[in-house]
Amino acid sequence: MRPDILNPLFAEVTALKGVGPALAKPLERLGIARVVDVLFHLPTGWIDRWPRDSLDASDAGRTIAITLTPRDIRSTGSARAPTRVSATDVAGNHVSLVYFGGSSGWVKKLYPLGEPVRVSGKLETYGQELQIIHPEIEGEEGFREREPIYPLSEGITSRRIAGMVEQALARAPDLPEWIEPGLKTKRGWPDWRDALARIHADPADQVARTRLGYDEVFANQLALMLVRADSRRRRGRSLGGDGRLRDMLQLPYALTGAQARTVREIEGDLAQEAPMLRLLQGDVGSGKTLVAAMALLVAVEAGAQGAMLAPTEILARQHYETLRRTLAGLPVEIAVLTGRDKGRAREATLMGLADGSIHILVGTHAIFQEAVGYRDLGLVVVDEQHRFGVAERMALTAKGRVTPHLLAMTATPIPRTLTLAQYGEMDQSRLDEMPPGREPVETRVISEERLDEVVNALGRHLSEGKQAYWVCPLVEESEKTDLAAAEARAAALAGRFGDRVGLVHGRMKGPEKDAVMAAFAAGRHGVLVATTVIEVGVDVPNATLIVIEHADRFGLAQLHQLRGRVGRGGGHSVCLLLRGNVLSETSRARLALMRETNDGFRIAEEDLRLRGAGELLGTRQSGEAAFRLATPEQLGELLQPATDDARLLIDRDGGLSGERGQAARTALYLFERDAGVALLRSG
């Protein structure tokens, strides 16, 4: 239960003076719903105001604060023409104060002629004159020499947020210290509340910013340690397979070294009574499904059942077919269950699960519905685990008589730092080598000026009986962007290739999207035009070409995932990255690296370095720890000391029961890692 001392911070944001329903809407778009959200909405920059007594052209480019006297106001009366206020400083130097838009009447009210007024704005030169465009007039509170700049949404200003921050800080209590005293002294860190006040007053205060980032990382690592300790205490069961089913497998190739190592790690976990909690990372095509099949066979050899959860119906049915082919000839019954299955077929599957005649079930979220019961569920495999909320995964693990073992898989390589921070409670395995026959995808970067050549190359590709993806970043045209839309591109390609062109995008309903994907997989479409919703894991071996429009607008990891759609059948495959004519330094670096390597883990690390704070952790996954204060750069610096400090708290300082532990408990609630303690163990 949340400590009472935190209640003022978790009040709704409308408890602050001046925050009503109208302001609550733009605040909601910024993720601000409570007082604590205001405090954690840290400034991303600042404006330095230079107090000046007189005007000087050498200050051009600076934001100054100065007292001026209006002498004349000129306006043509046109809505498009600016209103100019001619003003002078104490020495008689002249400057124009320029306002665009609207009537000049309100400007005249702001600047009574002959009456001094203190203003602030960016001083600029315009020809031989000095000017300030849309200066601010000093209010009762005066100008701050350093004013923070906050992330904004339409309908709210940085100054308005700063006023809310002032109120929120007044509500913030002095909290007991959770950082180990020696570490705090060594780093010279202020108290928690002081750090908040300092960073909002001076966004350049790196000491305060680092302290706040550390607090969040510490709370996260402590929560993960508590989850891991809880997992080890939970009653599970040992699944010691005897190898009889795996010995019957007739694979056309040997396991890679990484696959063999991972299978051994999983076998060791399954042999323990404490439930396995392992994250398997593997690049697209690295053989995660085969590792999952081996793990499921271990469970069946031990007399238990296994379940494999996939995010979409098409992917679930593909896993089902893959397992059927891989395990053909073995005395293992495999079934599939999705929301589409009804009537007698569904009832037969439910009966087979209940009496144990079905050994392995593959499906979507339908496999953990209340009506689905297992005779003896021992192992759960979750594919593309980030697509599921924690509560959903827990609902499946609750189907066992005792807590079943869990293997979570992802085809999205994650930088090691972020992996430790987000999945530190899980043991981790990496498939960092490709199976035999999987050739690297040739990647080329081409200017969009050569679009006609690319379309002609696509025509030759289709004439050879092959298939291709064409990826666009938008669904429809927007007045605010020149990006090609998926719908427009599909129409243009259909004009050349007719009904051989299919289209999928994020606004389509699931069944409709699955139908188009299935048609492409079956070869009825030669080209699939898509936004970035192409399903990870859906195999179309004949698709050996992918064209990615506006590739310079994508992140590295996203480009790599898209590139992984081709080359799945072996042989020569090509990825064409179409770029704009003007590239930023970062975009050039991304595209150069894509040409250079197919290593997803190296790309993930480089993506973290290039994209920096804010982007990589900007989208919160359901059930996944999100960092609001700690930047990816800070994670690299603070993860190890925070982990060591959390371990010291548990091993030396009495855990959560000691004096520092009580303070740490407050930190868990403050950074909302308290709910995760009960839920995170499902991955």
CSV table of N, CA, C and O in Angstrom, one decimal, residues 3 30 35 105-106 134 156 178 187-188 211 289 324 336 342 377 437 469 555 640-641 657:
chain,number,residue,atom,x,y,z
A,3,PRO,N,2.7,4.6,0.7
A,3,PRO,CA,2.8,5.3,2.0
A,3,PRO,C,2.1,6.7,1.9
A,3,PRO,O,2.0,7.3,0.9
A,30,LEU,N,0.6,14.9,-22.9
A,30,LEU,CA,2.0,14.9,-22.5
A,30,LEU,C,2.2,13.8,-21.4
A,30,LEU,O,3.3,13.7,-20.9
A,35,VAL,N,0.0,15.0,-10.0
A,35,VAL,CA,1.0,16.0,-9.6
A,35,VAL,C,2.4,15.5,-9.8
A,35,VAL,O,3.3,16.2,-10.2
A,105,GLY,N,-4.8,46.7,-32.4
A,105,GLY,CA,-5.4,47.3,-31.3
A,105,GLY,C,-4.8,46.7,-30.0
A,105,GLY,O,-4.5,47.5,-29.0
A,106,TRP,N,-4.6,45.4,-29.9
A,106,TRP,CA,-4.1,44.8,-28.6
A,106,TRP,C,-2.6,45.2,-28.4
A,106,TRP,O,-2.2,45.3,-27.3
A,134,HIS,N,8.0,39.4,-31.5
A,134,HIS,CA,7.1,38.9,-30.5
A,134,HIS,C,7.8,38.9,-29.1
A,134,HIS,O,7.8,37.8,-28.4
A,156,ILE,N,-0.6,24.6,-24.5
A,156,ILE,CA,0.0,24.8,-23.2
A,156,ILE,C,1.4,25.4,-23.5
A,156,ILE,O,2.0,25.0,-24.6
A,178,TRP,N,17.1,7.0,0.5
A,178,TRP,CA,17.2,5.5,0.2
A,178,TRP,C,18.6,5.2,-0.4
A,178,TRP,O,19.0,4.1,-0.5
A,187,ARG,N,29.3,11.2,-4.5
A,187,ARG,CA,28.8,11.8,-5.7
A,187,ARG,C,28.4,13.3,-5.5
A,187,ARG,O,28.2,14.0,-6.5
A,188,GLY,N,28.3,13.7,-4.3
A,188,GLY,CA,27.9,15.1,-4.0
A,188,GLY,C,26.5,15.3,-4.4
A,188,GLY,O,26.1,16.5,-4.9
A,211,ARG,N,21.3,12.7,-10.1
A,211,ARG,CA,20.7,12.1,-8.9
A,211,ARG,C,19.3,11.6,-9.2
A,211,ARG,O,18.9,10.5,-8.7
A,289,THR,N,12.6,-20.5,-33.0
A,289,THR,CA,11.5,-21.5,-33.0
A,289,THR,C,12.0,-22.9,-32.7
A,289,THR,O,11.4,-23.7,-32.0
A,324,ARG,N,4.7,-28.7,-36.4
A,324,ARG,CA,4.2,-30.0,-37.0
A,324,ARG,C,5.2,-30.6,-37.9
A,324,ARG,O,5.5,-31.8,-37.9
A,336,VAL,N,-3.8,-26.2,-32.3
A,336,VAL,CA,-3.7,-24.8,-32.4
A,336,VAL,C,-5.1,-24.2,-31.9
A,336,VAL,O,-6.1,-24.8,-32.2
A,342,LYS,N,-14.1,-22.4,-33.5
A,342,LYS,CA,-15.4,-22.4,-32.8
A,342,LYS,C,-15.9,-23.9,-32.9
A,342,LYS,O,-15.4,-24.7,-33.5
A,377,LEU,N,0.1,-28.2,-17.2
A,377,LEU,CA,0.9,-27.2,-17.9
A,377,LEU,C,2.2,-27.0,-17.2
A,377,LEU,O,2.3,-26.6,-16.1
A,437,GLY,N,23.2,-21.7,-44.4
A,437,GLY,CA,22.3,-21.4,-45.5
A,437,GLY,C,21.7,-20.1,-45.5
A,437,GLY,O,21.1,-19.6,-46.4
A,469,TYR,N,8.5,-6.9,-50.8
A,469,TYR,CA,7.8,-6.0,-49.9
A,469,TYR,C,8.1,-4.5,-50.3
A,469,TYR,O,9.2,-4.3,-50.8
A,555,GLY,N,14.5,4.6,-37.7
A,555,GLY,CA,15.5,4.2,-36.8
A,555,GLY,C,16.3,3.0,-37.3
A,555,GLY,O,15.7,2.2,-38.0
A,640,GLN,N,25.2,0.0,-13.1
A,640,GLN,CA,26.0,-0.9,-12.2
A,640,GLN,C,26.0,-0.4,-10.8
A,640,GLN,O,25.8,-1.2,-9.8
A,641,PRO,N,26.3,0.9,-10.5
A,641,PRO,CA,26.2,1.4,-9.1
A,641,PRO,C,24.8,1.2,-8.5
A,641,PRO,O,24.7,0.9,-7.3
A,657,SER,N,13.0,-4.3,5.3
A,657,SER,CA,12.5,-4.2,6.7
A,657,SER,C,13.4,-3.2,7.5
A,657,SER,O,12.9,-2.7,8.6
